[in-house]
CSV table of N, CA, C and O in Angstrom, one decimal:
chain,number,residue,atom,x,y,z
A,117,GLY,N,-1.1,-20.0,17.5
A,117,GLY,CA,-2.1,-19.4,17.5
A,117,GLY,C,-2.8,-19.0,16.3
A,117,GLY,O,-2.3,-19.2,15.3
A,118,PRO,N,-4.0,-18.3,16.4
A,118,PRO,CA,-4.6,-18.0,15.0
A,118,PRO,C,-3.7,-16.9,14.3
A,118,PRO,O,-3.3,-15.9,15.2
A,119,ASP,N,-3.5,-16.4,13.0
A,119,ASP,CA,-2.9,-15.4,12.4
A,119,ASP,C,-3.8,-14.1,12.6
A,119,ASP,O,-4.5,-14.1,11.9
A,120,ILE,N,-3.6,-13.4,13.6
A,120,ILE,CA,-4.3,-12.1,13.6
A,120,ILE,C,-3.8,-10.7,13.0
A,120,ILE,O,-4.1,-9.6,13.2
A,121,SER,N,-2.8,-11.0,12.0
A,121,SER,CA,-2.1,-9.8,11.3
A,121,SER,C,-3.1,-9.2,10.4
A,121,SER,O,-3.8,-10.2,9.8
A,122,CYS,N,-3.2,-8.1,10.3
A,122,CYS,CA,-4.2,-7.5,9.8
A,122,CYS,C,-3.8,-6.9,8.1
A,122,CYS,O,-3.1,-6.1,8.2
A,123,GLU,N,-3.7,-7.9,7.1
A,123,GLU,CA,-3.4,-7.5,6.1
A,123,GLU,C,-4.6,-6.6,5.4
A,123,GLU,O,-5.7,-7.1,5.2
A,124,PRO,N,-4.3,-5.5,4.7
A,124,PRO,CA,-5.3,-5.0,4.1
A,124,PRO,C,-5.9,-5.8,2.6
A,124,PRO,O,-5.0,-6.6,2.2
A,125,ARG,N,-7.3,-5.9,2.7
A,125,ARG,CA,-7.5,-6.7,1.6
A,125,ARG,C,-7.5,-6.2,0.2
A,125,ARG,O,-7.5,-5.0,0.0
A,126,SER,N,-6.8,-7.0,-0.6
A,126,SER,CA,-6.3,-6.8,-1.9
A,126,SER,C,-7.6,-7.0,-3.0
A,126,SER,O,-8.5,-7.9,-3.0
A,127,CYS,N,-7.8,-6.0,-4.0
A,127,CYS,CA,-8.9,-5.9,-5.0
A,127,CYS,C,-8.4,-6.6,-6.2
A,127,CYS,O,-8.7,-7.1,-7.0
A,128,GLY,N,-6.9,-6.9,-6.2
A,128,GLY,CA,-6.2,-7.3,-7.3
A,128,GLY,C,-5.9,-6.2,-8.5
A,128,GLY,O,-6.6,-5.3,-8.5
A,129,GLN,N,-5.2,-6.8,-9.4
A,129,GLN,CA,-4.9,-5.5,-10.6
A,129,GLN,C,-6.2,-5.3,-11.3
A,129,GLN,O,-6.9,-6.5,-11.7
A,130,PRO,N,-6.8,-4.1,-11.5
A,130,PRO,CA,-7.8,-4.0,-12.2
A,130,PRO,C,-7.7,-4.1,-13.8
A,130,PRO,O,-6.5,-4.2,-14.4
A,131,ALA,N,-8.8,-4.4,-14.5
A,131,ALA,CA,-8.6,-4.5,-16.1
A,131,ALA,C,-8.6,-3.1,-16.6
A,131,ALA,O,-8.8,-2.3,-16.0
A,132,ASP,N,-8.0,-3.4,-17.7
A,132,ASP,CA,-7.8,-1.8,-18.3
A,132,ASP,C,-8.8,-1.7,-19.5
A,132,ASP,O,-9.1,-2.6,-20.2
A,133,PRO,N,-9.2,-0.6,-19.7
A,133,PRO,CA,-10.3,-0.4,-20.8
A,133,PRO,C,-9.4,-0.7,-22.2
A,133,PRO,O,-8.1,-0.4,-22.5
A,134,ALA,N,-10.1,-0.9,-23.3
A,134,ALA,CA,-9.5,-1.1,-24.4
A,134,ALA,C,-9.2,0.2,-24.9
A,134,ALA,O,-9.6,1.3,-24.6
A,135,HIS,N,-8.0,0.2,-25.4
A,135,HIS,CA,-7.2,1.4,-25.9
A,135,HIS,C,-6.9,2.3,-24.8
A,135,HIS,O,-6.7,3.5,-25.0
A,136,GLY,N,-6.8,1.8,-23.7
A,136,GLY,CA,-6.5,2.8,-22.6
A,136,GLY,C,-5.6,1.9,-21.5
A,136,GLY,O,-5.0,0.8,-21.6
A,137,TRP,N,-5.3,2.3,-20.3
A,137,TRP,CA,-4.6,1.8,-19.1
A,137,TRP,C,-5.2,2.4,-17.9
A,137,TRP,O,-5.9,3.5,-17.8
A,138,HIS,N,-4.6,2.0,-16.8
A,138,HIS,CA,-5.0,2.4,-15.4
A,138,HIS,C,-3.6,2.9,-14.8
A,138,HIS,O,-2.6,2.4,-15.2
A,139,ALA,N,-3.7,4.3,-14.1
A,139,ALA,CA,-2.5,4.5,-13.2
A,139,ALA,C,-2.6,4.2,-11.6
A,139,ALA,O,-3.9,4.4,-11.3
A,140,GLY,N,-1.8,3.9,-11.2
A,140,GLY,CA,-1.7,3.5,-9.5
A,140,GLY,C,-1.4,2.1,-9.5
A,140,GLY,O,-1.9,1.2,-10.3
A,141,GLU,N,-0.5,1.9,-8.6
A,141,GLU,CA,0.1,0.6,-8.2
A,141,GLU,C,-0.4,0.2,-7.1
A,141,GLU,O,-0.1,-1.2,-6.4
A,142,CYS,N,-1.2,0.7,-6.2
A,142,CYS,CA,-1.8,0.3,-4.9
A,142,CYS,C,-3.3,-0.5,-5.1
A,142,CYS,O,-4.3,0.3,-5.8
A,143,TYR,N,-3.6,-1.9,-4.8
A,143,TYR,CA,-4.6,-2.4,-5.2
A,143,TYR,C,-5.2,-2.9,-4.0
A,143,TYR,O,-6.1,-3.8,-4.2
A,144,THR,N,-5.0,-2.3,-2.8
A,144,THR,CA,-5.7,-2.7,-1.6
A,144,THR,C,-6.7,-1.7,-1.1
A,144,THR,O,-7.0,-0.8,-1.7
A,145,TYR,N,-7.4,-2.3,-0.1
A,145,TYR,CA,-8.6,-1.6,0.6
A,145,TYR,C,-8.1,0.1,0.8
A,145,TYR,O,-7.2,0.4,1.2
A,146,GLY,N,-9.0,1.1,0.0
A,146,GLY,CA,-8.8,2.3,0.4
A,146,GLY,C,-8.0,2.9,-0.8
A,146,GLY,O,-7.9,4.2,-0.9
A,147,CYS,N,-7.7,2.0,-1.6
A,147,CYS,CA,-6.7,2.6,-2.6
A,147,CYS,C,-7.6,3.2,-3.9
A,147,CYS,O,-8.8,2.5,-4.2
A,148,ARG,N,-7.0,4.1,-4.6
A,148,ARG,CA,-7.9,4.6,-5.8
A,148,ARG,C,-6.9,4.4,-7.0
A,148,ARG,O,-5.5,4.7,-7.1
A,149,ILE,N,-7.3,3.9,-8.2
A,149,ILE,CA,-6.6,4.1,-9.6
A,149,ILE,C,-7.3,4.9,-10.5
A,149,ILE,O,-8.8,4.9,-10.2
A,150,THR,N,-6.8,5.4,-11.3
A,150,THR,CA,-7.3,6.1,-12.5
A,150,THR,C,-7.3,5.7,-13.7
A,150,THR,O,-6.2,5.0,-13.8
A,151,TYR,N,-8.3,5.7,-14.5
A,151,TYR,CA,-8.3,5.4,-16.0
A,151,TYR,C,-8.0,6.5,-16.8
A,151,TYR,O,-8.1,7.7,-16.7
A,152,HIS,N,-7.0,5.8,-18.1
A,152,HIS,CA,-6.6,7.0,-19.0
A,152,HIS,C,-7.1,6.3,-20.3
A,152,HIS,O,-7.0,5.0,-20.6
A,153,CYS,N,-6.9,7.2,-21.5
A,153,CYS,CA,-7.0,6.8,-22.8
A,153,CYS,C,-6.1,7.0,-23.7
A,153,CYS,O,-5.2,8.1,-23.3
A,154,GLY,N,-5.7,6.4,-24.9
A,154,GLY,CA,-4.6,6.6,-25.8
A,154,GLY,C,-4.8,7.8,-26.4
A,154,GLY,O,-6.0,8.4,-26.4
A,155,ASP,N,-4.0,8.3,-27.1
A,155,ASP,CA,-4.3,9.4,-27.9
A,155,ASP,C,-5.2,9.2,-28.9
A,155,ASP,O,-5.3,8.2,-29.6
A,156,GLY,N,-6.0,10.2,-29.0
A,156,GLY,CA,-7.4,10.4,-30.0
A,156,GLY,C,-8.5,9.4,-29.5
A,156,GLY,O,-9.7,9.5,-30.0
A,157,TYR,N,-8.2,9.0,-28.3
A,157,TYR,CA,-9.7,8.4,-27.3
A,157,TYR,C,-9.9,9.3,-26.4
A,157,TYR,O,-9.4,9.9,-25.5
A,158,GLU,N,-11.3,9.2,-26.2
A,158,GLU,CA,-11.8,9.9,-25.0
A,158,GLU,C,-12.3,9.1,-24.1
A,158,GLU,O,-13.2,7.8,-24.4
A,159,LEU,N,-12.3,9.4,-22.8
A,159,LEU,CA,-12.8,8.4,-21.7
A,159,LEU,C,-14.1,8.7,-21.4
A,159,LEU,O,-14.5,10.0,-21.2
A,160,VAL,N,-15.2,7.7,-21.6
A,160,VAL,CA,-16.4,8.0,-21.2
A,160,VAL,C,-16.7,7.0,-20.0
A,160,VAL,O,-16.5,5.6,-20.1
A,161,GLY,N,-17.2,7.4,-18.9
A,161,GLY,CA,-17.5,6.9,-17.7
A,161,GLY,C,-16.6,7.3,-16.6
A,161,GLY,O,-16.4,8.5,-16.9
A,162,LYS,N,-16.7,6.5,-15.5
A,162,LYS,CA,-15.9,7.1,-14.2
A,162,LYS,C,-14.3,6.8,-14.7
A,162,LYS,O,-13.8,5.8,-15.1
A,163,GLN,N,-13.7,8.1,-14.1
A,163,GLN,CA,-12.5,8.1,-14.4
A,163,GLN,C,-11.6,7.4,-13.3
A,163,GLN,O,-10.4,7.0,-13.4
A,164,ALA,N,-12.2,7.0,-12.1
A,164,ALA,CA,-11.4,6.5,-11.1
A,164,ALA,C,-12.0,5.3,-10.6
A,164,ALA,O,-13.4,5.3,-10.4
A,165,ALA,N,-11.5,4.4,-10.0
A,165,ALA,CA,-12.2,3.3,-9.1
A,165,ALA,C,-11.6,3.1,-7.8
A,165,ALA,O,-10.2,3.2,-7.6
A,166,ASP,N,-12.5,2.8,-6.7
A,166,ASP,CA,-11.8,2.6,-5.2
A,166,ASP,C,-11.8,1.2,-5.0
A,166,ASP,O,-12.8,0.6,-5.3
A,167,CYS,N,-10.8,0.5,-4.2
A,167,CYS,CA,-11.0,-0.6,-3.8
A,167,CYS,C,-11.7,-0.7,-2.5
A,167,CYS,O,-11.4,0.1,-1.4
A,168,GLN,N,-12.7,-1.6,-2.4
A,168,GLN,CA,-13.6,-1.5,-1.5
A,168,GLN,C,-13.3,-2.6,-0.3
A,168,GLN,O,-12.3,-3.4,-0.5
A,169,ALA,N,-13.7,-2.6,0.9
A,169,ALA,CA,-13.1,-3.3,2.0
A,169,ALA,C,-13.7,-5.1,1.6
A,169,ALA,O,-12.9,-5.9,2.2
A,170,ASP,N,-14.7,-5.2,0.5
A,170,ASP,CA,-15.0,-6.5,0.2
A,170,ASP,C,-14.1,-7.2,-0.9
A,170,ASP,O,-14.2,-8.3,-1.4
A,171,GLY,N,-13.2,-6.4,-1.3
A,171,GLY,CA,-11.9,-6.9,-2.2
A,171,GLY,C,-12.7,-7.1,-3.7
A,171,GLY,O,-12.1,-7.2,-4.5
A,172,THR,N,-13.4,-5.7,-3.9
A,172,THR,CA,-14.0,-5.3,-5.2
A,172,THR,C,-13.7,-4.0,-5.4
A,172,THR,O,-13.7,-3.2,-4.6
A,173,TRP,N,-13.5,-3.7,-6.8
A,173,TRP,CA,-13.4,-2.3,-7.3
A,173,TRP,C,-14.7,-1.6,-7.4
A,173,TRP,O,-15.8,-2.3,-7.9
A,174,SER,N,-14.8,-0.4,-7.0
A,174,SER,CA,-16.1,0.5,-7.3
A,174,SER,C,-15.8,1.9,-8.0
A,174,SER,O,-14.9,2.4,-7.4
A,175,PRO,N,-16.5,2.1,-9.2
A,175,PRO,CA,-17.5,1.1,-9.7
A,175,PRO,C,-16.8,-0.1,-10.3
A,175,PRO,O,-15.9,-0.1,-10.9
A,176,LYS,N,-17.7,-1.4,-10.5
A,176,LYS,CA,-17.3,-2.5,-11.4
A,176,LYS,C,-17.1,-2.0,-12.5
A,176,LYS,O,-16.3,-2.8,-13.2
A,177,GLU,N,-18.0,-1.2,-13.2
A,177,GLU,CA,-18.1,-1.0,-14.7
A,177,GLU,C,-16.8,-0.3,-15.1
A,177,GLU,O,-16.3,0.7,-14.4
A,178,LEU,N,-16.0,-0.9,-16.3
A,178,LEU,CA,-14.9,-0.2,-16.8
A,178,LEU,C,-15.6,0.9,-17.3
A,178,LEU,O,-16.3,0.9,-18.1
A,179,PRO,N,-14.6,2.2,-17.6
A,179,PRO,CA,-14.8,3.3,-18.5
A,179,PRO,C,-14.6,2.6,-19.9
A,179,PRO,O,-13.9,1.6,-20.0
A,180,VAL,N,-15.1,3.4,-21.0
A,180,VAL,CA,-14.9,3.2,-22.3
A,180,VAL,C,-14.0,4.3,-23.1
A,180,VAL,O,-14.2,5.4,-22.9
A,181,CYS,N,-13.0,3.6,-23.7
A,181,CYS,CA,-12.3,4.6,-24.6
A,181,CYS,C,-12.8,4.5,-25.8
A,181,CYS,O,-12.7,3.8,-26.6
A,182,VAL,N,-13.5,6.2,-26.2
A,182,VAL,CA,-14.1,6.2,-27.6
A,182,VAL,C,-13.4,6.9,-28.5
A,182,VAL,O,-12.6,8.0,-28.0
A,183,CYS,N,-13.1,6.4,-29.8
A,183,CYS,CA,-12.3,7.6,-30.8
A,183,CYS,C,-13.0,8.5,-31.1
A,183,CYS,O,-14.2,8.6,-31.4
A,184,LYS,N,-12.3,9.7,-30.8
A,184,LYS,CA,-12.6,11.0,-31.0
A,184,LYS,C,-13.1,11.4,-32.6
A,184,LYS,O,-13.6,12.1,-32.8
A,185,TYR,N,-12.0,10.5,-33.3
A,185,TYR,CA,-12.0,11.3,-34.6
A,185,TYR,C,-12.8,10.1,-35.6
A,185,TYR,O,-12.7,10.2,-36.7
A,186,CYS,N,-13.3,8.9,-35.1
A,186,CYS,CA,-13.8,8.0,-35.9
A,186,CYS,C,-15.1,8.5,-36.2
A,186,CYS,O,-16.1,8.8,-35.1
A,187,ASP,N,-15.8,8.1,-37.4
A,187,ASP,CA,-17.3,8.3,-37.7
A,187,ASP,C,-18.0,7.1,-37.5
A,187,ASP,O,-17.9,6.2,-38.3
A,188,THR,N,-18.6,6.9,-36.3
A,188,THR,CA,-18.9,5.5,-36.0
A,188,THR,C,-20.4,5.5,-36.8
A,188,THR,O,-20.7,4.2,-36.9
A,189,SER,N,-21.0,6.3,-37.4
A,189,SER,CA,-22.2,6.2,-38.3
A,189,SER,C,-21.9,5.8,-39.6
A,189,SER,O,-22.8,5.0,-40.1
A,190,ASP,N,-20.7,5.7,-39.9
A,190,ASP,CA,-20.2,5.0,-41.1
A,190,ASP,C,-19.5,3.7,-40.9
A,190,ASP,O,-18.4,3.6,-40.8
A,191,THR,N,-20.5,2.7,-41.6
A,191,THR,CA,-20.1,1.2,-41.3
A,191,THR,C,-19.1,0.9,-42.4
A,191,THR,O,-18.4,-0.1,-42.2
A,192,ASN,N,-19.2,1.7,-43.4
A,192,ASN,CA,-18.3,1.3,-44.7
A,192,ASN,C,-16.8,2.2,-44.7
A,192,ASN,O,-16.6,2.8,-45.7
A,193,SER,N,-16.2,2.0,-43.3
A,193,SER,CA,-15.3,3.0,-42.9
A,193,SER,C,-14.0,2.6,-43.8
A,193,SER,O,-13.8,1.4,-43.9
A,194,THR,N,-13.2,3.5,-44.3
A,194,THR,CA,-12.0,3.1,-45.2
A,194,THR,C,-10.8,3.1,-44.0
A,194,THR,O,-9.8,2.9,-44.5
A,195,LEU,N,-11.0,3.2,-42.8
A,195,LEU,CA,-10.0,3.4,-41.9
A,195,LEU,C,-9.5,1.8,-41.6
A,195,LEU,O,-10.3,0.9,-41.7
A,196,PRO,N,-8.2,1.5,-41.7
A,196,PRO,CA,-7.7,0.2,-41.3
A,196,PRO,C,-8.2,-0.1,-40.0
A,196,PRO,O,-8.1,0.4,-39.1
A,197,ASP,N,-8.4,-1.8,-39.9
A,197,ASP,CA,-8.5,-2.0,-38.7
A,197,ASP,C,-7.0,-2.2,-38.0
A,197,ASP,O,-6.3,-2.8,-38.5
A,198,ILE,N,-7.1,-1.9,-36.6
A,198,ILE,CA,-6.0,-1.7,-35.8
A,198,ILE,C,-6.0,-3.1,-35.1
A,198,ILE,O,-6.7,-3.3,-34.3
């Protein structure tokens, strides 16, 4: 007969923001993961994402980790490229 076992839909492993990572190992419907940034970086955007019934993360947009101590207006920065 038909397979009627009800597996929660998986959203798959979410992407990580540059210079950051996500916390949470649960990637199925109803689960929530949170985003974090490395030392010296500040999270801009939504800190958490929720797995939706259609198998997508909401919000779809990744947050961004912004360097707290970088002067972004200085294009001739002497900081080394990491």
